JSON list of C-alpha atoms in Angstrom, two decimals:
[
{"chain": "A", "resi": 1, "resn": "UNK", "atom": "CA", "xyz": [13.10, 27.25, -19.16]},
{"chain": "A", "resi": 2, "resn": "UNK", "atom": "CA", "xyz": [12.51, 24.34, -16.54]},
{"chain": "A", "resi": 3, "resn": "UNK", "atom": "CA", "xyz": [15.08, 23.35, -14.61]},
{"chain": "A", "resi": 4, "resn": "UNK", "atom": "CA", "xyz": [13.80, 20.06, -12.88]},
{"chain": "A", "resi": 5, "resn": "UNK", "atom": "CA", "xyz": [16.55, 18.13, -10.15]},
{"chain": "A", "resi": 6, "resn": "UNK", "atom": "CA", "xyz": [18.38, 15.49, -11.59]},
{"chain": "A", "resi": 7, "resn": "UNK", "atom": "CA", "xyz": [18.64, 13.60, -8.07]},
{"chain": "A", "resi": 8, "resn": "UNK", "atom": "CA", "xyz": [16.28, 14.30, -5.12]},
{"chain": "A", "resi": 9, "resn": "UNK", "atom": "CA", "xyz": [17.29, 12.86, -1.31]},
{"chain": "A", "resi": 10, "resn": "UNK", "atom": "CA", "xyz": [14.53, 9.82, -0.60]},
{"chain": "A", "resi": 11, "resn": "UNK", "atom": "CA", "xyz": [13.87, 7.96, 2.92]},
{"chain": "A", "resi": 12, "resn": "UNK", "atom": "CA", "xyz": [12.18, 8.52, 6.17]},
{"chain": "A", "resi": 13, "resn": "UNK", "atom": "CA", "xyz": [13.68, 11.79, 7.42]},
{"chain": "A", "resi": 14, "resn": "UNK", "atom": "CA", "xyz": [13.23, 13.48, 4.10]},
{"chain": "A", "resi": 15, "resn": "UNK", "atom": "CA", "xyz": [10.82, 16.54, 4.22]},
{"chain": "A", "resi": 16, "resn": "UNK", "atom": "CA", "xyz": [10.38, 18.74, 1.61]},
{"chain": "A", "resi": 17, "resn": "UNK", "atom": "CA", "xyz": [9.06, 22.36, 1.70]},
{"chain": "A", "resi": 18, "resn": "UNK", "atom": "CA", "xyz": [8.72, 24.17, -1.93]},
{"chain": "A", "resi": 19, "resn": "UNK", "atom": "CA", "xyz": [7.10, 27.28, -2.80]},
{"chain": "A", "resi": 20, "resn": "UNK", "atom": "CA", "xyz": [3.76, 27.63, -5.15]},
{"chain": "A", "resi": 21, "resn": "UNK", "atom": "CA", "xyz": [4.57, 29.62, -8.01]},
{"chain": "A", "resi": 22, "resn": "UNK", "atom": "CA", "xyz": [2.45, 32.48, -8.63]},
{"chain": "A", "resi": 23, "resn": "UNK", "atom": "CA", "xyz": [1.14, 32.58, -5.03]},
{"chain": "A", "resi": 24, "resn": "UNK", "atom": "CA", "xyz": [2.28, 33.07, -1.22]},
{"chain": "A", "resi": 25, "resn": "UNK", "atom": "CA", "xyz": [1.95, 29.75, -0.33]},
{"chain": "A", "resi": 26, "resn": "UNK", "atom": "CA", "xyz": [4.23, 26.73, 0.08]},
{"chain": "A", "resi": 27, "resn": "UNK", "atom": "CA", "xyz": [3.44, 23.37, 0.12]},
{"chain": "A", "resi": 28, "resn": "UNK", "atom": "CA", "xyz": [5.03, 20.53, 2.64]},
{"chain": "A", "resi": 29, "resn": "UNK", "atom": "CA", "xyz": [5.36, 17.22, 1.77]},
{"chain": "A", "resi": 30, "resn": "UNK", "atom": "CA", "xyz": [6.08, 14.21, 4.13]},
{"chain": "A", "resi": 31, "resn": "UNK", "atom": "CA", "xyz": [8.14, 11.33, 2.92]},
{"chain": "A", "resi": 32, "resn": "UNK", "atom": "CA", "xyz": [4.97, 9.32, 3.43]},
{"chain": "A", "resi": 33, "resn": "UNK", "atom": "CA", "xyz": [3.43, 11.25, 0.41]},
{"chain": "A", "resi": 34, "resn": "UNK", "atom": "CA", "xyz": [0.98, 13.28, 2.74]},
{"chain": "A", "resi": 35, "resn": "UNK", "atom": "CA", "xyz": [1.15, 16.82, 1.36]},
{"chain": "A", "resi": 36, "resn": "UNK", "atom": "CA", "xyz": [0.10, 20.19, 3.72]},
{"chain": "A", "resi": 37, "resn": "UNK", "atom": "CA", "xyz": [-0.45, 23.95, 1.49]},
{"chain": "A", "resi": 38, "resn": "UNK", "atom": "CA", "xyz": [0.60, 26.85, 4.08]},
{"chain": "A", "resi": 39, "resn": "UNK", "atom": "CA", "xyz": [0.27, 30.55, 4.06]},
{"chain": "A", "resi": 40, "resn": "UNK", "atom": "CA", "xyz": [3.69, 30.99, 6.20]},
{"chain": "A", "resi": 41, "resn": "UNK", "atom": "CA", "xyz": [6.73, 28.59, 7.04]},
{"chain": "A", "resi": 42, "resn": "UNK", "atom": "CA", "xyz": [5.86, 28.51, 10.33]},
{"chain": "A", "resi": 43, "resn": "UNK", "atom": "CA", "xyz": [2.82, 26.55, 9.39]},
{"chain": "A", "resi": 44, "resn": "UNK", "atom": "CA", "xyz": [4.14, 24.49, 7.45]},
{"chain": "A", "resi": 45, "resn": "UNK", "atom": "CA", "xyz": [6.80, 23.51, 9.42]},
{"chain": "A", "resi": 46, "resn": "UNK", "atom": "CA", "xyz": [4.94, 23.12, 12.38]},
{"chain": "A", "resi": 47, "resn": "UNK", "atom": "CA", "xyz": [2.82, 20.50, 10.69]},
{"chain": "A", "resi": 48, "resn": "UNK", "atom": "CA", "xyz": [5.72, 18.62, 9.26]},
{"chain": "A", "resi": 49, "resn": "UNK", "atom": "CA", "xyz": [7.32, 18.34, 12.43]},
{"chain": "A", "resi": 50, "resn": "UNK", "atom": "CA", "xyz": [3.83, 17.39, 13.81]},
{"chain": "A", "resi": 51, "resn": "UNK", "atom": "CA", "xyz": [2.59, 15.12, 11.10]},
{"chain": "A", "resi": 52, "resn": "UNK", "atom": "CA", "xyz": [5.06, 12.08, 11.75]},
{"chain": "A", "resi": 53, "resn": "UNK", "atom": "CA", "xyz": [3.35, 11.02, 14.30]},
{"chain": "A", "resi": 54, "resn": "UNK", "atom": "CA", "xyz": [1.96, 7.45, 13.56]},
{"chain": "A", "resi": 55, "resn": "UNK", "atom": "CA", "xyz": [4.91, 6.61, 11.18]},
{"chain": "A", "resi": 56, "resn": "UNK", "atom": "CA", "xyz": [6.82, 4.17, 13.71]},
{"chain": "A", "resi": 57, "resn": "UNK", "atom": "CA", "xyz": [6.03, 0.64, 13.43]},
{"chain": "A", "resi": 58, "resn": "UNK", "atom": "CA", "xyz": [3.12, 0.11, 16.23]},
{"chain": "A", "resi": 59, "resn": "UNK", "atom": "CA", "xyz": [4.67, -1.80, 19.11]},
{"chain": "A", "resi": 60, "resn": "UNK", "atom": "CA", "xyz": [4.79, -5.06, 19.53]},
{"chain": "A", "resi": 61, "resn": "UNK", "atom": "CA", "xyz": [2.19, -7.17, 20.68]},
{"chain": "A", "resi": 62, "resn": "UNK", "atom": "CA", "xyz": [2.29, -10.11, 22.65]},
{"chain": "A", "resi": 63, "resn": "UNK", "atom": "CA", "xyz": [0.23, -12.81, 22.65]},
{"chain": "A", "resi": 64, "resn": "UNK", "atom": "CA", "xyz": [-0.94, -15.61, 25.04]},
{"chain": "A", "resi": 65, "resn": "UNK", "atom": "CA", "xyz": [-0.15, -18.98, 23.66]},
{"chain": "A", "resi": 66, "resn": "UNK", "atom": "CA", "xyz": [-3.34, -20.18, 22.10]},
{"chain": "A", "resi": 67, "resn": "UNK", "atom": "CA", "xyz": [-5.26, -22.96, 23.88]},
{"chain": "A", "resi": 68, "resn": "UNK", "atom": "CA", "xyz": [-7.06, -26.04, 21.78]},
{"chain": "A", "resi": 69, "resn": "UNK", "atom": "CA", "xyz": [-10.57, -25.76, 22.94]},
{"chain": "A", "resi": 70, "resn": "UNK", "atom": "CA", "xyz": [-12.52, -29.43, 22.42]},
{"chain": "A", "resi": 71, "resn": "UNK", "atom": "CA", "xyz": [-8.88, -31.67, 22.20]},
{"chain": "A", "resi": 72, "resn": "UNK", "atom": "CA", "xyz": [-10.05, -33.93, 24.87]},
{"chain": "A", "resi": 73, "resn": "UNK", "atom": "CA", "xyz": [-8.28, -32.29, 27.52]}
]
């Protein structure tokens, strides 16, 4: 018998960290979908809490205003 979740939490601070059946191994998923197989929760944890890196919006860039080149100036 199966017993899948009826409701699982979603979002950007949702990691999830489930064992492999039939091995010693657990796998770590990001919210971003990027998925990590560890021999140890340490490991796996440590590269969850690493792997968000690069998930906030890049900064923003500013931009000289652009200049008409060949208007007759």
């Amino acid at each position: 018998m199966t017993i899948e979740p009826t409701r699982m939490l979603t979002g950007p601070g949702v990691l999830r960290v489930v064992w492999l059946p039939g091995s010693d191994q657990l796998q770590g998923t990001c919210h971003c979908g990027a998925v990590h197989i560890a021999d140890g929760p340490v490991e796996v944890w440590d590269w969850l809490l690493a792997h968000p890196v690069g998930h906030e919006p890049p900064p923003a860039v500013t931009h000289d205003q652009p200049v008409l080149v060949g208007a007759g100036v």
